[in-house]
CSV table of C-alpha atoms (C1' of nucleotides) in Angstrom, one decimal:
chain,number,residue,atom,x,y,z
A,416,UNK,CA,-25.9,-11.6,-35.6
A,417,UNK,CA,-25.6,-15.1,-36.1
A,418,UNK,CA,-28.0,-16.9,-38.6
A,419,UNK,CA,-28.8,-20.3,-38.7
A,420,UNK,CA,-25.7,-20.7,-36.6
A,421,UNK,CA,-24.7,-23.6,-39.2
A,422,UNK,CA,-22.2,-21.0,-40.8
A,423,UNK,CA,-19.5,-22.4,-39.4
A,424,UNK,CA,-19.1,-25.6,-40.1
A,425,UNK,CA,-20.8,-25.6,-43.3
A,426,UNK,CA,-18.9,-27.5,-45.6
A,427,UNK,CA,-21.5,-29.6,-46.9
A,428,UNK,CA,-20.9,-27.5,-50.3
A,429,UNK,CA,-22.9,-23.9,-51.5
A,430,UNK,CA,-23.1,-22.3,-48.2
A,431,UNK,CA,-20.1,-19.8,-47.4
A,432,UNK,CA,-19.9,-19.2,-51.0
A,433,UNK,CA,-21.0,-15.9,-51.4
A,434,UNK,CA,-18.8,-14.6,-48.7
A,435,UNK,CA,-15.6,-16.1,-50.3
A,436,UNK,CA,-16.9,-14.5,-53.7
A,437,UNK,CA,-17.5,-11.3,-52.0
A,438,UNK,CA,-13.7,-11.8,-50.6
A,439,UNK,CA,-12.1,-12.7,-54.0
A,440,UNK,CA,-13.7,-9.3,-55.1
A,441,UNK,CA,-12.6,-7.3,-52.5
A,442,UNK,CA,-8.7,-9.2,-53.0
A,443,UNK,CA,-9.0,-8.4,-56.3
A,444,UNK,CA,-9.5,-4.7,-55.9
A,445,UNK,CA,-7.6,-4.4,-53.1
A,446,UNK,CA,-4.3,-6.0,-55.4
A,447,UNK,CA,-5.4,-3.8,-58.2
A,448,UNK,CA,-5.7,-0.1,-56.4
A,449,UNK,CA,-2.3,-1.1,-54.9
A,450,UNK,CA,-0.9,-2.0,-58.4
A,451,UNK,CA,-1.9,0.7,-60.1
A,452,UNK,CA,-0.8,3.3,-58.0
A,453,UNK,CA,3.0,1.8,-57.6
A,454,UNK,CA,2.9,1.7,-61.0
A,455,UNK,CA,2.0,4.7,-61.3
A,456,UNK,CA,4.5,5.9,-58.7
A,457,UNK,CA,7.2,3.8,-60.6
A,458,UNK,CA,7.1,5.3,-64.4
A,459,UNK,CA,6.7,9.5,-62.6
A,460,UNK,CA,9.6,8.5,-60.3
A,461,UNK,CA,12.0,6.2,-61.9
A,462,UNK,CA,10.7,5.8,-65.2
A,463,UNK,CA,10.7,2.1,-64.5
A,464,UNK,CA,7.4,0.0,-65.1
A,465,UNK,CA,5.9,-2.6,-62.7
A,466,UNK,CA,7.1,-6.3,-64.3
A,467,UNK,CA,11.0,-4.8,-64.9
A,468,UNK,CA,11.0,-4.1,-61.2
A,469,UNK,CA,9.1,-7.3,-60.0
A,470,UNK,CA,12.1,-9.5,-62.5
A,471,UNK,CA,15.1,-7.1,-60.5
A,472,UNK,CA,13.1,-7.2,-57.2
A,473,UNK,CA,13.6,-11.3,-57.5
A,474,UNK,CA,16.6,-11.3,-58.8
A,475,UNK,CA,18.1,-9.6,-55.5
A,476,UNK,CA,17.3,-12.2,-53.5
A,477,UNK,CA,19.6,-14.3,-55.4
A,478,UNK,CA,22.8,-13.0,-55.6
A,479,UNK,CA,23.9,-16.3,-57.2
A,480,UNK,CA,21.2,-15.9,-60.1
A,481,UNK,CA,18.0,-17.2,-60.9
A,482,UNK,CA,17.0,-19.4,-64.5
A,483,UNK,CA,14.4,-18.1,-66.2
A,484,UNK,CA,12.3,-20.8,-65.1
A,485,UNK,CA,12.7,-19.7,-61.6
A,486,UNK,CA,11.7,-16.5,-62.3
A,487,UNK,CA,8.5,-17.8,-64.2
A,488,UNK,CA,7.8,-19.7,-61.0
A,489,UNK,CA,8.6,-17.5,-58.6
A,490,UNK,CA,6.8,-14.4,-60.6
A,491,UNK,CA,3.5,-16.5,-61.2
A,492,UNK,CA,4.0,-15.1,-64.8
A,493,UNK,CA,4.5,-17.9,-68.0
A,494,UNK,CA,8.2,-18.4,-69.6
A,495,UNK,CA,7.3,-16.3,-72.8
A,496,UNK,CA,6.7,-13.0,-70.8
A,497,UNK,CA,10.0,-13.6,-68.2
A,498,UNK,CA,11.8,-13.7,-71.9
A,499,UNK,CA,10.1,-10.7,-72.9
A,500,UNK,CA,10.7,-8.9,-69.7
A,501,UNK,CA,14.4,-10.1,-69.0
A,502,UNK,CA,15.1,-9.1,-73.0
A,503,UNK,CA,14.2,-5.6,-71.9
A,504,UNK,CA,16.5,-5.1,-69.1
A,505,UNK,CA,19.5,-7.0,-70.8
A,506,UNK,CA,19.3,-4.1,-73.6
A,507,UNK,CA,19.2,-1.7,-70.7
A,508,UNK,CA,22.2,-3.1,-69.1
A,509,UNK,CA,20.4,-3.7,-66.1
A,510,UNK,CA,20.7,-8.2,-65.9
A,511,UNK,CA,23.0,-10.1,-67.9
A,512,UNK,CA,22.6,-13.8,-68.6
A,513,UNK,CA,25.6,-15.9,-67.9
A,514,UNK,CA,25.7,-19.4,-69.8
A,515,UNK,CA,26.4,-22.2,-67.1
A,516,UNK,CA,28.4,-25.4,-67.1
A,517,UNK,CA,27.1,-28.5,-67.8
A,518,UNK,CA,23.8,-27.4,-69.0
A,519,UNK,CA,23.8,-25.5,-72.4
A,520,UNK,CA,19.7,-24.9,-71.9
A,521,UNK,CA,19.9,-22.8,-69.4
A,522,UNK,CA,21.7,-19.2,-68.7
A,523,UNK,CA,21.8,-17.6,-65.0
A,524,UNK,CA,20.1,-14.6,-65.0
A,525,UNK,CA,21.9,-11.6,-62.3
A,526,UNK,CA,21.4,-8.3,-61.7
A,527,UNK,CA,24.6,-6.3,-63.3
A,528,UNK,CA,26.6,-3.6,-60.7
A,529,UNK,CA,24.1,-0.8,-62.1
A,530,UNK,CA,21.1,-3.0,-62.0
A,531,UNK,CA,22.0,-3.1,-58.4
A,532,UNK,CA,22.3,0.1,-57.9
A,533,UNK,CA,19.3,1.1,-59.4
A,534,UNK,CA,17.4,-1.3,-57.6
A,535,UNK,CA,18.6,-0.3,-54.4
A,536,UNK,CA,17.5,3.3,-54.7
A,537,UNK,CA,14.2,2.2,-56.5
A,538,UNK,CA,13.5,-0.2,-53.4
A,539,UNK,CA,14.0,2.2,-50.8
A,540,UNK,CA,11.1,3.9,-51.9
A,541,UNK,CA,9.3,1.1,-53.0
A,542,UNK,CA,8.9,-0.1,-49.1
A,543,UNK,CA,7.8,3.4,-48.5
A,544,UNK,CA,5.3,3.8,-50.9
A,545,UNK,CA,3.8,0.3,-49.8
A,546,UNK,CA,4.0,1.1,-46.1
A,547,UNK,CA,2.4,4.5,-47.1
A,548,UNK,CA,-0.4,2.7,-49.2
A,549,UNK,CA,-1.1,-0.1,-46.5
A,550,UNK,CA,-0.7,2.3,-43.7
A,551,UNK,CA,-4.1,2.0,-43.0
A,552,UNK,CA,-3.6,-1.6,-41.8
A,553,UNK,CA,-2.6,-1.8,-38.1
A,554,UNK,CA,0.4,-3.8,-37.6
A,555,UNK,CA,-1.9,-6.3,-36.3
A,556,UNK,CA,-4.1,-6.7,-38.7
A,557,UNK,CA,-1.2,-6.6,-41.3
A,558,UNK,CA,0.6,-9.5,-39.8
A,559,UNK,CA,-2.7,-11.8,-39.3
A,560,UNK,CA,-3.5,-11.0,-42.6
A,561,UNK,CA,0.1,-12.2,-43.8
A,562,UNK,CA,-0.5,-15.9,-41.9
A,563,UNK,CA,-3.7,-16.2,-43.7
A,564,UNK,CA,-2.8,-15.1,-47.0
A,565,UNK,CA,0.5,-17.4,-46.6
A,566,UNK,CA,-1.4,-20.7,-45.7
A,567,UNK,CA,-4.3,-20.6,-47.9
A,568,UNK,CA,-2.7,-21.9,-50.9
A,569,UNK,CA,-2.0,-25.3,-49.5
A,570,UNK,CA,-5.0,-26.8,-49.3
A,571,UNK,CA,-5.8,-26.8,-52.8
A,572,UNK,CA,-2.7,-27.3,-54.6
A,573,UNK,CA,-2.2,-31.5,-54.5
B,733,UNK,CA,5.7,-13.1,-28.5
B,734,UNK,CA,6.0,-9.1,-28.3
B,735,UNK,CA,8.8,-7.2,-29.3
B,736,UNK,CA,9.7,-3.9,-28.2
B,737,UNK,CA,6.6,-3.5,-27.0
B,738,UNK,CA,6.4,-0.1,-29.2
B,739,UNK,CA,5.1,-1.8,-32.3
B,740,UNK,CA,1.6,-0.9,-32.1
B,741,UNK,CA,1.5,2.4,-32.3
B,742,UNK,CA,5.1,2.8,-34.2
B,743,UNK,CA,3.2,5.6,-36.5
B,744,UNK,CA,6.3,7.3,-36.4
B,745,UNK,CA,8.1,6.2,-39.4
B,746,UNK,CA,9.9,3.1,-41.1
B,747,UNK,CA,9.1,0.7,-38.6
B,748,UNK,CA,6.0,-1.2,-40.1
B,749,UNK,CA,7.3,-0.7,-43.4
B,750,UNK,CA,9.0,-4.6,-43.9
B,751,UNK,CA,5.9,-6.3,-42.5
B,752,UNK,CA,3.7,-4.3,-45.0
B,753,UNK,CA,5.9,-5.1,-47.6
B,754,UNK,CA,6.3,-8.6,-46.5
B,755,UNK,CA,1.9,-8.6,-46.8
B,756,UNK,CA,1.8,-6.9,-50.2
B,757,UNK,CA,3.5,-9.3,-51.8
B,758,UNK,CA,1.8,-12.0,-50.2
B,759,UNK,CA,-1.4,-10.0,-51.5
B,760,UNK,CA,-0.3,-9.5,-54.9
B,761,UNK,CA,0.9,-13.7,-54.3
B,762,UNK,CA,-2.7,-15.0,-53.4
B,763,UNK,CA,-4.6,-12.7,-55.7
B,764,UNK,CA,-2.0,-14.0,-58.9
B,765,UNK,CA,-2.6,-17.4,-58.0
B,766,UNK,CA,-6.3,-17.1,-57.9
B,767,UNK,CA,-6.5,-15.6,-61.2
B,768,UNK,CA,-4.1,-17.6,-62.9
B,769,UNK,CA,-6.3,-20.5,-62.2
B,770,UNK,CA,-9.6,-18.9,-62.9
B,771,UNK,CA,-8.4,-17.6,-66.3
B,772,UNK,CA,-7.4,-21.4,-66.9
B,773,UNK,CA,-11.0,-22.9,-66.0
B,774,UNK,CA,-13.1,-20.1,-67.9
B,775,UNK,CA,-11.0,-20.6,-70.9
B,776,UNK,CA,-11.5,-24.5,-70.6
B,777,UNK,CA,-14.6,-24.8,-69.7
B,778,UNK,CA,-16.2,-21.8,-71.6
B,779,UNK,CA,-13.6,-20.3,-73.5
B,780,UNK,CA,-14.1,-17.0,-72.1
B,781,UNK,CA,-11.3,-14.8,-70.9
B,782,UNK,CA,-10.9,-12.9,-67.6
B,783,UNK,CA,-11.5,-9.7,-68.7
B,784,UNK,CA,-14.7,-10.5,-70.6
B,785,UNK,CA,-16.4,-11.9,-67.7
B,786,UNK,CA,-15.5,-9.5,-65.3
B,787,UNK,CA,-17.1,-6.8,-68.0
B,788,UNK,CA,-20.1,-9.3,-68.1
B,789,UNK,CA,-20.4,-9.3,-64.4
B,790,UNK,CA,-20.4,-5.3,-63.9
B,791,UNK,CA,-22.8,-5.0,-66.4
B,792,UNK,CA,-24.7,-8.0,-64.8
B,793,UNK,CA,-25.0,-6.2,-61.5
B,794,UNK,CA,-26.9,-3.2,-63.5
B,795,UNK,CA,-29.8,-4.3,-65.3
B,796,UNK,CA,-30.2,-0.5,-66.4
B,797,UNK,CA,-26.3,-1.0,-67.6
B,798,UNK,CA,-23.3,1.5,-67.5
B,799,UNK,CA,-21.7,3.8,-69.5
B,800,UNK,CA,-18.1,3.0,-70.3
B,801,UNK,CA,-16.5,5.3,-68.0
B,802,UNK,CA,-18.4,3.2,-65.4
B,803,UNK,CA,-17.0,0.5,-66.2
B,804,UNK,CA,-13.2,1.6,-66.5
B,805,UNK,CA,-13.9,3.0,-62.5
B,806,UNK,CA,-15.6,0.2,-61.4
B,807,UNK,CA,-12.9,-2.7,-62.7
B,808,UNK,CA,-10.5,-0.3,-62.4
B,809,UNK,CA,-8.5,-0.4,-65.6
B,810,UNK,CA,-8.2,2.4,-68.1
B,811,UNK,CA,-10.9,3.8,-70.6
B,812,UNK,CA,-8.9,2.5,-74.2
B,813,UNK,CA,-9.3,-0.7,-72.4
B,814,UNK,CA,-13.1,-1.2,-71.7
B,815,UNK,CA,-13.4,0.5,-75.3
B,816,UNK,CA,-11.6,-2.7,-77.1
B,817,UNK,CA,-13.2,-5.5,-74.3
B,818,UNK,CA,-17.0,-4.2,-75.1
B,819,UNK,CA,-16.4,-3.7,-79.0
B,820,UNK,CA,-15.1,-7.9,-78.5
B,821,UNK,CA,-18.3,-8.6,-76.0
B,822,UNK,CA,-20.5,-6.9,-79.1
B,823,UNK,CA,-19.2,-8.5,-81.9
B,824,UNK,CA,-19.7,-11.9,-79.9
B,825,UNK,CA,-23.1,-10.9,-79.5
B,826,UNK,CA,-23.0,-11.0,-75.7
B,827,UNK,CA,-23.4,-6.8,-74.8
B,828,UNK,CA,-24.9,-4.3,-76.8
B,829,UNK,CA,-24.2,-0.2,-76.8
B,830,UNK,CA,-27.4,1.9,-76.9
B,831,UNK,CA,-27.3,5.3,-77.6
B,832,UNK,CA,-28.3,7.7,-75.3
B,833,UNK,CA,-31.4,10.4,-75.0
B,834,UNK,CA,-29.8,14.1,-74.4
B,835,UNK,CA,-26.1,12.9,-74.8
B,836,UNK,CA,-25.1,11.5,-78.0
B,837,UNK,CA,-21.1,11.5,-76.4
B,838,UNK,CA,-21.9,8.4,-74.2
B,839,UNK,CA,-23.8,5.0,-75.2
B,840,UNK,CA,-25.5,2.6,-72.4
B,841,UNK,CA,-23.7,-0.8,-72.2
B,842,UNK,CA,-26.6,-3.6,-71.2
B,843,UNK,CA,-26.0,-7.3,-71.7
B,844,UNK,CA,-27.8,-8.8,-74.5
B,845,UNK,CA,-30.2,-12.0,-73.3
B,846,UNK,CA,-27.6,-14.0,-74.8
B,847,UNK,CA,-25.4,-12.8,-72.7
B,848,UNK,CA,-27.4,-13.1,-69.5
B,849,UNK,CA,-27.7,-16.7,-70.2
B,850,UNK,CA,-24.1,-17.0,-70.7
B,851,UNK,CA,-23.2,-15.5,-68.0
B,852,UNK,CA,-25.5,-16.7,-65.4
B,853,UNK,CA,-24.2,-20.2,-66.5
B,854,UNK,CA,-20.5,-19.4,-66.2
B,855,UNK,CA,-21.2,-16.9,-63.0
B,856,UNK,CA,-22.8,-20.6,-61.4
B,857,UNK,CA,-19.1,-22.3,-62.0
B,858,UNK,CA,-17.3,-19.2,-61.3
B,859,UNK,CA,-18.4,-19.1,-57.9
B,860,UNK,CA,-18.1,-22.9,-56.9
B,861,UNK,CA,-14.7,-22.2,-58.4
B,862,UNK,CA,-13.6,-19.1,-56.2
B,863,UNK,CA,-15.7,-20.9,-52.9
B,864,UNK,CA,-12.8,-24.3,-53.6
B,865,UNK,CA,-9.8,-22.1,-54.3
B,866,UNK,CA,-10.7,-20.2,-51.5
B,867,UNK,CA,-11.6,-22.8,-49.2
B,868,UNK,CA,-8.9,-22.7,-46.7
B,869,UNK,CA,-9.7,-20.0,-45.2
B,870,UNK,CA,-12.3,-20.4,-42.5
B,871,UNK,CA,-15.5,-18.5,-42.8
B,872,UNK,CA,-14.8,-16.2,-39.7
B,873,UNK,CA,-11.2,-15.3,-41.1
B,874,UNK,CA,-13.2,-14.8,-45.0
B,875,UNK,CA,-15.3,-11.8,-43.1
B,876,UNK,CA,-12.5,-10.5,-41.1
B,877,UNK,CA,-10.4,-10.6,-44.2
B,878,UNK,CA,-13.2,-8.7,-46.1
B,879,UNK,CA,-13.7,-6.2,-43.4
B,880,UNK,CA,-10.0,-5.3,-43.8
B,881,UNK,CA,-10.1,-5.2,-47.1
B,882,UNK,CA,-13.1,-3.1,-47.8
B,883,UNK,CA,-11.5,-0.6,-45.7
B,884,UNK,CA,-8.2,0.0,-46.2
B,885,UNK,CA,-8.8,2.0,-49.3
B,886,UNK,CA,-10.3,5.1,-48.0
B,887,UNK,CA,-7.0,5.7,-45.5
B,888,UNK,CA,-4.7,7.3,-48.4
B,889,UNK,CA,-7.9,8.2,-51.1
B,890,UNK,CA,-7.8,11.8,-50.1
C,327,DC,C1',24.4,-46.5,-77.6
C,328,DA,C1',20.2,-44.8,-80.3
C,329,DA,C1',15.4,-43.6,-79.9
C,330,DA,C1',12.1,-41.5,-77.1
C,331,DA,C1',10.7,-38.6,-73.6
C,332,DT,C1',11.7,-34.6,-70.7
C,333,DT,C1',13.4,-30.1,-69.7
C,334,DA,C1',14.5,-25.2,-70.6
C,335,DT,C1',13.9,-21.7,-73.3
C,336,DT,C1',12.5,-18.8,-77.3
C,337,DT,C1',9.3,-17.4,-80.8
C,338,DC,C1',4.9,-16.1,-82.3
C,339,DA,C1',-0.1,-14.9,-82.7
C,340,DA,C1',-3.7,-13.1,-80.2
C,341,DG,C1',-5.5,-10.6,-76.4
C,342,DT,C1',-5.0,-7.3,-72.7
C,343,DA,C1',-3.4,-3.0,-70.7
C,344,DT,C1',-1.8,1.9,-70.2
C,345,DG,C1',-1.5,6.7,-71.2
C,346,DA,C1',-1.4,10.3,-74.5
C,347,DA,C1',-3.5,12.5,-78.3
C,348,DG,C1',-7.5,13.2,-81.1
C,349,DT,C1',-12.8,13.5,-81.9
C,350,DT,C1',-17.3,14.7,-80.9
C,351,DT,C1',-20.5,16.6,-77.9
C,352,DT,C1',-22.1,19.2,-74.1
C,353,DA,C1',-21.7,22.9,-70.6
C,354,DA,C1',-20.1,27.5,-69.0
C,355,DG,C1',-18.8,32.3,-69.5
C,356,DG,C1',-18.9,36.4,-71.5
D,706,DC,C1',-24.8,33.6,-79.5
D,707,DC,C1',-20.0,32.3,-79.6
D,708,DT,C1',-15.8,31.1,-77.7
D,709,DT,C1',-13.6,28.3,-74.3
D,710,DA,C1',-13.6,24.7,-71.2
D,711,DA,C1',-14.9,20.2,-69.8
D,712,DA,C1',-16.5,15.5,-70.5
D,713,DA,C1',-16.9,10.9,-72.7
D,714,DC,C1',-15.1,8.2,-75.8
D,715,DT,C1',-12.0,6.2,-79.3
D,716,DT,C1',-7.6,5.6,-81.5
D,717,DC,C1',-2.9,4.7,-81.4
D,718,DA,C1',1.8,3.5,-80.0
D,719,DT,C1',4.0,0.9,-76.8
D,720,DA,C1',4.3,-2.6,-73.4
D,721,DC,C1',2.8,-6.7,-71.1
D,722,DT,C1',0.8,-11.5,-71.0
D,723,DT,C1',-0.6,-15.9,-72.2
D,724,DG,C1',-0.5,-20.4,-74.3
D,725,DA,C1',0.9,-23.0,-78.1
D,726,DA,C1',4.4,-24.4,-81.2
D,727,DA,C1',9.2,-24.6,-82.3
D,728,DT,C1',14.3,-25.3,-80.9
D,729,DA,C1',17.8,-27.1,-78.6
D,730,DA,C1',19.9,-29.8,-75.1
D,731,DT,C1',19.7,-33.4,-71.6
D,732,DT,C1',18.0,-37.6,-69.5
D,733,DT,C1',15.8,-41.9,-69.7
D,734,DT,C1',15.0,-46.4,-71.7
D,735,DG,C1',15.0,-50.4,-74.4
DNA sequence: CAAAATTATTTCAAGTATGAAGTTTTAAGG
DNA sequence: CCTTAAAACTTCATACTTGAAATAATTTTG
């Protein structure tokens, strides 16, 4: 089982390589089999796609509102696409941006009475969906999975 | 440090659902970050994008090549897509289509020699790149992590 | 305070991405 | 055979996404 038995502390460069690349794949997929079929799940259901419900998803957290520089942040997505995105669910009545005092750059972006509304029905199955599609994760697993997933970002990002 | 005591087996229904949902968007979290940063090196370093490579890669990992249909399963994005990636890694020289004996409705995609040597070079950064951004996580948790992964798939595939 | 730097956002070009519709070719049924 | 169905792609309209450049407002500095 074991190999040279150096495995473990090799940090002296090259060595554990491979298994984090095999990882990364396997993350990747994982995200991307996920994705697809929520999105897929999104347009049949609620003819909502994945980014408008990600923006409203966000925005309910914040009942006060969020900048769009927030929501870039927050979304891991640039400042050009959060426009794009927010655009879109202004014209659908969804979010309104509110201009603020003391600062004419910005606006408050908030979810509007139906935007809530929506997003509330939406998200109810939405947690379903993802319980469904990760039910195969035991609630175990699922919640060391969470520590690692949350921690790992720290150590690279001075 | 338990609960109820009933959360292990709590198959029946609702229960698991937030900390599922809490993990999938950690997922979707770690795997955005990742690839944010990625695309950033390959397109400063070898102005490649993300999508290219990972088309270089597949066909990298079958010497004999891949139709396109192969490719759409395999990256798991949709057919129009690998058909406008490939016709960009052809005209860059880097992949070539090669029509096929007994089915003139599919073409082989191979990588050109030009595009081995590219890619070996970039695939040498790439994964010195995924083993830093990665390294937080301790070899034992990157296998247990990939275990879970790999697996979780085939739980809701019917 | 005025100039310079910073911050917040939008605009824009280029590149992905999806899903549906269309084309060409092959396979299956009769 | 010949029609029908199925398979493999491509094309197209629409939507998302990035990163760079442009705008506008605020803050910092000399």
């Amino acid at each position: 089982m074991n190999d040279t038995g150096a495995s473990k502390t090799a940090q002296h460069a090259g060595l554990g390589h491979k298994d984090r690349l095999r990882l990364w794949i396997r993350l990747l997929r994982a995200s991307r089999t996920i994705e697809n079929e929520l999105r897929l799940r999104l347009k049949s259901a609620f003819d909502m796609t994945l980014p408008r419900f990600d923006v409203m998803a966000a925005l309910n957290r914040e009942p006060e509102g969020l900048l769009m520089s927030d929501l870039s942040r927050f979304l891991l997505v640039s400042n050009g696409n959060v426009t794009v995105i927010v655009d879109r669910l202004v014209t659908d009545g969804l979010v309104v941006r509110s201009s603020r005092e003391g600062d004419r750059r910005t606006s408050i972006v908030r979810l509007t009475d139906s935007g809530l509304t929506l997003f509330r029905q939406i998200a109810t199955e939405h947690e379903k969906w993802v319980g469904e599609l990760l039910g195969g994760i035991s609630d175990e697993d699922a919640r060391h999975l969470a520590v690692m997933l949350k921690s790992f970002r720290s150590n690279w990002e001075t």
